[in-house]
Protein backbone atom coordinates (compact mmCIF):
# COMPACT_ATOMS: atom_id res chain seq x y z
CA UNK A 1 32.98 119.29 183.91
CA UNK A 2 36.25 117.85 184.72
CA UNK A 3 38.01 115.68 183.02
CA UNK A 4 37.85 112.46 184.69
CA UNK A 5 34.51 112.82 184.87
CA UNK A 6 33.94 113.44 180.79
CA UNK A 7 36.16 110.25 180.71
CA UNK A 8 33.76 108.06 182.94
CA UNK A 9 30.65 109.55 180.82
CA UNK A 10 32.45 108.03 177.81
CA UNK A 11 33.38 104.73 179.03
CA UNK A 12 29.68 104.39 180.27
CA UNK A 13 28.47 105.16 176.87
CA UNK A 14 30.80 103.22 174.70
CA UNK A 15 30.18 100.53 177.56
CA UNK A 16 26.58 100.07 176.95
CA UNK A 17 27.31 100.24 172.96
CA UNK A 18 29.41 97.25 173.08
CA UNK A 19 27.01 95.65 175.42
CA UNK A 20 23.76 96.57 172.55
CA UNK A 21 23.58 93.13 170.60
CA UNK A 22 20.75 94.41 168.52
CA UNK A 23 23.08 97.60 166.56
CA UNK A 24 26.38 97.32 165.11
CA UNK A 25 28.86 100.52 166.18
CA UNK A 26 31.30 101.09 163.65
CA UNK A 27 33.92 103.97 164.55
CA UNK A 28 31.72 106.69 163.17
CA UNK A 29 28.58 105.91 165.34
CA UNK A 30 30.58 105.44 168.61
CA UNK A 31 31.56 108.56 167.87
CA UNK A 32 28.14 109.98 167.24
CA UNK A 33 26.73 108.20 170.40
CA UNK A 34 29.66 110.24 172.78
CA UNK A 35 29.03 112.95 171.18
CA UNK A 36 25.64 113.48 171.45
CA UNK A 37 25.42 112.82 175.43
CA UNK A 38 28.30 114.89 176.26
CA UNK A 39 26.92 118.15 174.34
CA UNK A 40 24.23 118.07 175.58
CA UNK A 41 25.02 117.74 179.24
CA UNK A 42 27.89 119.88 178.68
CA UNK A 43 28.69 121.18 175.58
CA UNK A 44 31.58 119.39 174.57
CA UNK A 45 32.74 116.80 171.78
CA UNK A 46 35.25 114.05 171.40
CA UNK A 47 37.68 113.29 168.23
CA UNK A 48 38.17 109.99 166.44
CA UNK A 49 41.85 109.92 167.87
CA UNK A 50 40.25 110.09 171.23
CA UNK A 51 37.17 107.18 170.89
CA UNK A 52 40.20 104.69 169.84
CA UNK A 53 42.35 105.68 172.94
CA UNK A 54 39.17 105.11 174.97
CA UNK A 55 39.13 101.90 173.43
CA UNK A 56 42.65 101.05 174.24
CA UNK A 57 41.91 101.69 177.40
CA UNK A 58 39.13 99.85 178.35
CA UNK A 59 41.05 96.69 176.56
CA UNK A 60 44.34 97.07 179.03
CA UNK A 61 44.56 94.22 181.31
CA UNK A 62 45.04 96.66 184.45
CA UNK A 63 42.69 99.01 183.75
CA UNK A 64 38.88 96.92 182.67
CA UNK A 65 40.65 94.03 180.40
CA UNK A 66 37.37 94.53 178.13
CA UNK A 67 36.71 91.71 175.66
CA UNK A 68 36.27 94.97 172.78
CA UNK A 69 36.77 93.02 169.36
CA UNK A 70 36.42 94.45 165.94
CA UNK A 71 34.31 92.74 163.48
CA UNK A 72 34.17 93.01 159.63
CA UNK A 73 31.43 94.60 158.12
CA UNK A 74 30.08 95.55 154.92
CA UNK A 75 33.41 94.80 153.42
CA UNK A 76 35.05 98.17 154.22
CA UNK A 77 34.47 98.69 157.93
CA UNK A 78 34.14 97.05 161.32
CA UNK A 79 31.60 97.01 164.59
CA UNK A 80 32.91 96.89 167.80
CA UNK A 81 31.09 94.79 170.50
CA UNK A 82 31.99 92.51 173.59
CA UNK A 83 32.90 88.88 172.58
CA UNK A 84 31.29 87.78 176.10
CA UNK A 85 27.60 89.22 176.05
CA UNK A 86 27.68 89.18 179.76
CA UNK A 87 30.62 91.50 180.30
CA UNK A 88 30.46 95.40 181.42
CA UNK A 89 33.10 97.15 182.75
CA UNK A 90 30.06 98.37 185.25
CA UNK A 91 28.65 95.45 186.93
CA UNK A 92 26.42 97.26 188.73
CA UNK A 93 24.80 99.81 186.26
CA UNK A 94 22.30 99.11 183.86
CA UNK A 95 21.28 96.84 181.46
CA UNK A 96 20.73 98.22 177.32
CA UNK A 97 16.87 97.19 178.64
CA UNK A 98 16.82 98.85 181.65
CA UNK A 99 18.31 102.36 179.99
CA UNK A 100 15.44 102.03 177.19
CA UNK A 101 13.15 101.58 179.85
CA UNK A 102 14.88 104.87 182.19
CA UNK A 103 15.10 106.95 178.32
CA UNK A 104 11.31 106.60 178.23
CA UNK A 105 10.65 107.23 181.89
CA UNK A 106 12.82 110.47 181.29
CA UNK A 107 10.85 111.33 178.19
CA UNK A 108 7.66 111.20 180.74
CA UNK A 109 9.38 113.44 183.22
CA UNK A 110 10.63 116.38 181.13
CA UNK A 111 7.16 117.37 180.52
CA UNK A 112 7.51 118.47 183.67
CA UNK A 113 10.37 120.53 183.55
CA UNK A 114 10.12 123.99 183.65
CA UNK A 115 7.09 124.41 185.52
CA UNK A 116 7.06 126.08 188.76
CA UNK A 117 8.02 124.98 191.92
CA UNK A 118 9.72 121.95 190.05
CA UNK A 119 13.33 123.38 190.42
CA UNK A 120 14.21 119.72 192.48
CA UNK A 121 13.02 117.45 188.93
CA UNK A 122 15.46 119.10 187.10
CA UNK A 123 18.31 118.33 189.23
CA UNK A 124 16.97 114.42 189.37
CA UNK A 125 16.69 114.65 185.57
CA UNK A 126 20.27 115.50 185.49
CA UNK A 127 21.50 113.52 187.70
CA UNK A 128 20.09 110.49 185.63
CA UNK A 129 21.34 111.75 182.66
CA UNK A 130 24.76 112.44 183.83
CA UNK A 131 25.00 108.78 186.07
CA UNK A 132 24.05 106.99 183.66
CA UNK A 133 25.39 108.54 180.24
CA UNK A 134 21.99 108.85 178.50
CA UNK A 135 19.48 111.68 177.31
CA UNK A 136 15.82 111.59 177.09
CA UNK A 137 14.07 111.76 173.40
CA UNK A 138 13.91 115.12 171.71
CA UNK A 139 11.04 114.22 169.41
CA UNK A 140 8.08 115.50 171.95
CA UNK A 141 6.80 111.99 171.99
CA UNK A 142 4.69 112.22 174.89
CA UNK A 143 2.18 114.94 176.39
CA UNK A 144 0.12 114.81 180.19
CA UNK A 145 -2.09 116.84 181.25
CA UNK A 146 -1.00 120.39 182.55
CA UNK A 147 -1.81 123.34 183.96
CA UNK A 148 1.03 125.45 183.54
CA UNK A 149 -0.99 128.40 184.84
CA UNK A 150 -1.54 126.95 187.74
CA UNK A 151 -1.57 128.66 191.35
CA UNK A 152 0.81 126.79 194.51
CA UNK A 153 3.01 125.39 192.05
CA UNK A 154 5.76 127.11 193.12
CA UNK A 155 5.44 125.48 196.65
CA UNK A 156 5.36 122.14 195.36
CA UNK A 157 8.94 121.53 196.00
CA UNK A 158 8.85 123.49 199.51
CA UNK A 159 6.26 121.31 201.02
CA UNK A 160 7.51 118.15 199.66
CA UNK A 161 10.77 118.67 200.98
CA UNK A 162 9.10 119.43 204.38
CA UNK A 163 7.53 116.04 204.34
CA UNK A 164 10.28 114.11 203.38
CA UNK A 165 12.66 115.93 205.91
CA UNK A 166 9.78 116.06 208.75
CA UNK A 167 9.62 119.64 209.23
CA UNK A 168 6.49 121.70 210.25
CA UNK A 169 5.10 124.40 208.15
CA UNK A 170 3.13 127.76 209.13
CA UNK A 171 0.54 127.73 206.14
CA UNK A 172 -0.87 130.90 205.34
CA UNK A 173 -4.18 130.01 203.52
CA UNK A 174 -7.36 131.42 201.88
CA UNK A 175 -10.74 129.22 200.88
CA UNK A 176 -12.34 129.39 197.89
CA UNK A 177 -14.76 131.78 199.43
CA UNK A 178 -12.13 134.51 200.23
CA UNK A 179 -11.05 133.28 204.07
CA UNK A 180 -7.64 133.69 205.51
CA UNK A 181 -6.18 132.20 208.08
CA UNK A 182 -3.08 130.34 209.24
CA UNK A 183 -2.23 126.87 209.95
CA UNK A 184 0.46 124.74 211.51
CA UNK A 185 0.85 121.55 209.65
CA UNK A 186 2.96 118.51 210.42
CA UNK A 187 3.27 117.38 206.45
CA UNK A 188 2.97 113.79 205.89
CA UNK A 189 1.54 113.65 202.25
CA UNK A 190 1.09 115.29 198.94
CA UNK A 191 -1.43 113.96 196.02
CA UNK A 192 -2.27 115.05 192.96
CA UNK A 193 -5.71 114.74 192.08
CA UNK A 194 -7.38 116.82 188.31
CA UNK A 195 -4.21 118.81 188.14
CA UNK A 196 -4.81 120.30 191.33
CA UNK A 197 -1.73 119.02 194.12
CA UNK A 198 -2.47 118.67 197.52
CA UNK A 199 -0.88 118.71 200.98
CA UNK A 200 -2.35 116.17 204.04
CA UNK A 201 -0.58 116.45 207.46
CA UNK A 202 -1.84 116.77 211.07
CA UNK A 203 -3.40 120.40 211.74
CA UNK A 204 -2.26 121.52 215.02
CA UNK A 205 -5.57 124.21 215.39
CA UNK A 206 -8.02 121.25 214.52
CA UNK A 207 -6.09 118.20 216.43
CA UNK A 208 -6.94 115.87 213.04
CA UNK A 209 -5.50 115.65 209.29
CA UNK A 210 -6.15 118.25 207.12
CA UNK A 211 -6.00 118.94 203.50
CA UNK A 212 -4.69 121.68 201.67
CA UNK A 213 -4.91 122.27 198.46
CA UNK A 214 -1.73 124.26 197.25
CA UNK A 215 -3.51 127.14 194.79
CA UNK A 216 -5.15 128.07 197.89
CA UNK A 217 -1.91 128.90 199.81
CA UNK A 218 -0.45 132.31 199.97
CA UNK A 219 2.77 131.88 201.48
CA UNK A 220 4.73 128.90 203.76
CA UNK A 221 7.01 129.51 206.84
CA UNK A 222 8.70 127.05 208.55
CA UNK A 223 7.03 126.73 212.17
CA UNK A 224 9.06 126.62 215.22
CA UNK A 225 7.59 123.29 216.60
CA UNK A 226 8.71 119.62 217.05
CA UNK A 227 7.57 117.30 214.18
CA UNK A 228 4.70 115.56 215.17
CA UNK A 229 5.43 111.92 213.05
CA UNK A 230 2.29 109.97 211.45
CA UNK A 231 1.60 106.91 213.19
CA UNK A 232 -1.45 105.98 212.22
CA UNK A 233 -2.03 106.50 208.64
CA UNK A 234 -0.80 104.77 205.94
CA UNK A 235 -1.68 106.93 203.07
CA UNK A 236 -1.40 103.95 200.44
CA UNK A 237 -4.48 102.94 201.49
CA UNK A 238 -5.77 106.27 202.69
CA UNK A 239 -8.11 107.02 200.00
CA UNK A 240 -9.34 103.66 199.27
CA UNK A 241 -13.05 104.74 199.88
CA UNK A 242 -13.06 107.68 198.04
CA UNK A 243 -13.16 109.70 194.46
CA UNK A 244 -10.69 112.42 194.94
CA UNK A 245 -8.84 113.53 197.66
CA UNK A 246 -12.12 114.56 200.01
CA UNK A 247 -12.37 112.53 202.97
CA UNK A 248 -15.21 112.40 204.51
CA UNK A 249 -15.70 112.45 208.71
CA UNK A 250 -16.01 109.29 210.73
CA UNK A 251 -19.63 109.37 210.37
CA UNK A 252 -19.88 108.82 206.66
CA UNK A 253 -20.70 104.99 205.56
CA UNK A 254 -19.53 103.48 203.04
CA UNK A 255 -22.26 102.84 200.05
CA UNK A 256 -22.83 100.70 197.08
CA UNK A 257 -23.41 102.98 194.76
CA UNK A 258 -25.29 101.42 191.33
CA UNK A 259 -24.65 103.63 187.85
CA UNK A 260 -26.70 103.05 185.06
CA UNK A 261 -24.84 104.26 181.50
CA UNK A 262 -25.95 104.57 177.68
CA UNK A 263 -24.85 101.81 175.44
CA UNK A 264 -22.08 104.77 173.71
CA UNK A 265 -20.72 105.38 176.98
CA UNK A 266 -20.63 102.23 179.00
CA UNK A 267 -17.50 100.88 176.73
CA UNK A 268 -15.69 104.11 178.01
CA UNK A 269 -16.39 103.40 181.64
CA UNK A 270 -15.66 99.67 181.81
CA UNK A 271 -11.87 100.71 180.28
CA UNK A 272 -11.30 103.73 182.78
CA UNK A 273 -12.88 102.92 185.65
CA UNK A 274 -14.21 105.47 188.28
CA UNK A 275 -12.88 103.81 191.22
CA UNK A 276 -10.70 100.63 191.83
CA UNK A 277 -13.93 98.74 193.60
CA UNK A 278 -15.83 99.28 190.34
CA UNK A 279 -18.22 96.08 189.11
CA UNK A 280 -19.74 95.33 186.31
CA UNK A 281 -23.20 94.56 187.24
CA UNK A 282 -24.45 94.00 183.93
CA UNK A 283 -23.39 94.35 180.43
CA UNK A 284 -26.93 93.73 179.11
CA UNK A 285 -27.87 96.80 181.28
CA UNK A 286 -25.17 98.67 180.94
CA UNK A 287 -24.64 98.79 185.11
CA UNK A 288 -22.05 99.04 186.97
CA UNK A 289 -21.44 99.91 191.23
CA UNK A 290 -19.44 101.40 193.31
CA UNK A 291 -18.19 100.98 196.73
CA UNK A 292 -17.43 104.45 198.32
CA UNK A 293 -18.54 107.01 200.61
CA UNK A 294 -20.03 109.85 198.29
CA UNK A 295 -17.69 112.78 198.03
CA UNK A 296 -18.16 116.30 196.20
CA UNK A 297 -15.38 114.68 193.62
CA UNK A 298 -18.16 111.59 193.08
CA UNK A 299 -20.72 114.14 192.51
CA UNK A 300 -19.06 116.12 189.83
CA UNK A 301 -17.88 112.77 188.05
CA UNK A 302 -21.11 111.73 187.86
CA UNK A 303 -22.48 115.05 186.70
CA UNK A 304 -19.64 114.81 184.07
CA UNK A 305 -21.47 112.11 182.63
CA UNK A 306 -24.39 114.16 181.24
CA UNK A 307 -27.31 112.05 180.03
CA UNK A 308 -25.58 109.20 179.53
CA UNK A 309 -25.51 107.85 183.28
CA UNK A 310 -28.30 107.83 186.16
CA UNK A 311 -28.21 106.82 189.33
CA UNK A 312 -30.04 103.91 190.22
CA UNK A 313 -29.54 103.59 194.31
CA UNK A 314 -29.32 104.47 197.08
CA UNK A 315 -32.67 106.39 196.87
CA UNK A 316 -31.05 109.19 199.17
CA UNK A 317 -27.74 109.54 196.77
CA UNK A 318 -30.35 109.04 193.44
CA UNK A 319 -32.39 112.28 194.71
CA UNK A 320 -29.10 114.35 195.58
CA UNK A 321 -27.77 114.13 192.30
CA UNK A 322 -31.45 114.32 190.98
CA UNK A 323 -31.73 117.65 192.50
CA UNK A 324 -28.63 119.05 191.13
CA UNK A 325 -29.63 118.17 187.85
CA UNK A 326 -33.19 119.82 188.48
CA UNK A 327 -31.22 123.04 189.64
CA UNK A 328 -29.03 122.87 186.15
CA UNK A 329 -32.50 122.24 184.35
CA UNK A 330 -34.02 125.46 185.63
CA UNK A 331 -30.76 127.85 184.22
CA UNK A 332 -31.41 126.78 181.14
CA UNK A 333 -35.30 126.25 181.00
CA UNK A 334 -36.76 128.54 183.33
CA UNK A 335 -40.65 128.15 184.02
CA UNK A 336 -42.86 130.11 181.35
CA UNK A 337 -45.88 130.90 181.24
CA UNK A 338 -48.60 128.01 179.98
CA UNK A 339 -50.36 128.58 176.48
CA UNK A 340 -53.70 129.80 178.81
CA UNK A 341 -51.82 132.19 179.95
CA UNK A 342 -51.69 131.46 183.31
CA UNK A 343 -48.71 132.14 185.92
């Protein structure tokens, strides 16, 4: 890294410790706090001699005429801090807040690094460390959810790009049931939905939006069409009806759906809700209801549930997941024989 730019990596740091009213810096920990960023964005240290030029420069009238003043401490050493608390020789960058706040955000984000497909995160990651002179926590603070293992994650950053840059993809695809065919899609979204991502745009074969789930794809070409733009769907609101990512056709209604859970488990469903439109009905009765048009994803939350839910209404819904739980009854108590003997 050149030099210059090691220079404005220090400033930035030794910036936003004079600008910390909650720590005291003494020459040692300025040191410390350099230090640290710089190796390990590049591998490189600074010398006391150095951290007290920095500081003469920052203090020069031409240069940032920083307010930098030395206070006693502990009756052999000194802090150094801004005498104005408003001052920063970057007006526009960051408050001490607001880089706590982006050092956690960054913690949340290099979970993700090193997966797949996710080449484009670590350049971001980077780029936010570099820009603004900080690091994310080494201390593994915070896990999600992963599937490391995966399938399609190594197109993640292809088709992302495509939507972002508007640019038409030949999808090369195979269902869960072992069918291949092509598609030409015009991306316009991709969702994430039980560690499974997902890719909506307009399907030029079936003239509406399709969704493609990205462990299903087996290779992406760009396709030699004009961009057709999305001008109808805003995909913020796009699967407001819905568990999951299925959407159902035009023809589907929207139904209140009415759940009825065991005392254990209601608790857990009134604090993670299944869907935004979720009620309580009744606490007494443990009841809650939905307002969605049933999806497969519905289905196999409520199935999750075991025997602490049933479904109260619709009838029609009530019997379909009624007869799913018959089939899973008869796996694992098949019909015997009665005591008479009798088939």
């Amino acid at each position: 890294m050149p030099t210059n730019k090691n220079a404005q990596l220090r400033y930035q740091v030794l910036d936003r410790c004079f600008s910390d009213f909650t720590h005291k810096y003494s020459i040692d920990d300025l040191i410390d706090k350099v230090n640290d960023v710089l190796y390990d964005l590049n591998g490189t240290e600074v010398s006391m001699r150095q951290i007290r030029e920095d500081i003469k420069y920052m203090r020069d009238r031409v240069t940032y005429n920083a307010p930098i003043k030395a206070y006693p401490w502990d009756g052999k050493k000194c802090y150094y801090r801004y005498e104005d608390r408003d001052f920063s020789i970057f007006n526009n960058d960051l408050s001490v807040e607001e880089v706590n706040k982006l050092r956690s955000t960054l913690d949340m984000l290099n979970n993700y690094r090193g997966i797949p497909g996710n080449s484009w995160l670590e350049e971001v990651i980077s780029n936010l460390e570099y820009r603004f002179g900080i690091k994310s926590n080494k201390d593994n603070v915070i896990a999600f959810e992963q599937n490391e293992q995966l399938k399609g994650l190594e197109y993640l950053s292809e088709v992302i790009d495509a939507a972002v840059n508007h640019t038409p993809l030949i999808i090369y695809y195979r269902t869960y049931k072992g069918k291949e065919f092509t598609s030409t899609i015009h991306p316009y979204h991709v969702k994430q939905y039980n560690n499974r991502w997902f890719l909506f745009g307009y399907e030029e074969e079936s003239g509406k939006i399709a969704n493609k789930a990205l462990d299903r794809i087996q290779r992406v070409s760009l396709a030699n069409v004009p961009f057709k733009p999305n001008t109808s769907i805003d995909f913020g609101h796009f699967f407001d009806e819905v568990v999951g990512v299925s959407i159902p056709n035009d023809d589907v209604e929207k139904a209140t759906i009415i759940l009825r859970f065991t005392e254990a488990r209601f608790p857990y469903v009134t604090s993670k809700p299944i869907h935004k439109s979720q009620t309580i009905l009744s606490e007494d009765d443990c009841t809650i209801s939905l307002e969605v048009k049933p999806t497969r994803e519905l289905e196999q939350q409520i199935l999750s549930f075991g025997s602490d839910v049933e479904v109260l209404s619709p009838k029609s819904y009530r019997a379909q997941i009624g007869s799913k739980i018959a089939d899973n009854y008869k796996k694992y108590f098949p019909m015997q024989e009665d005591c008479t003997g009798n088939s």
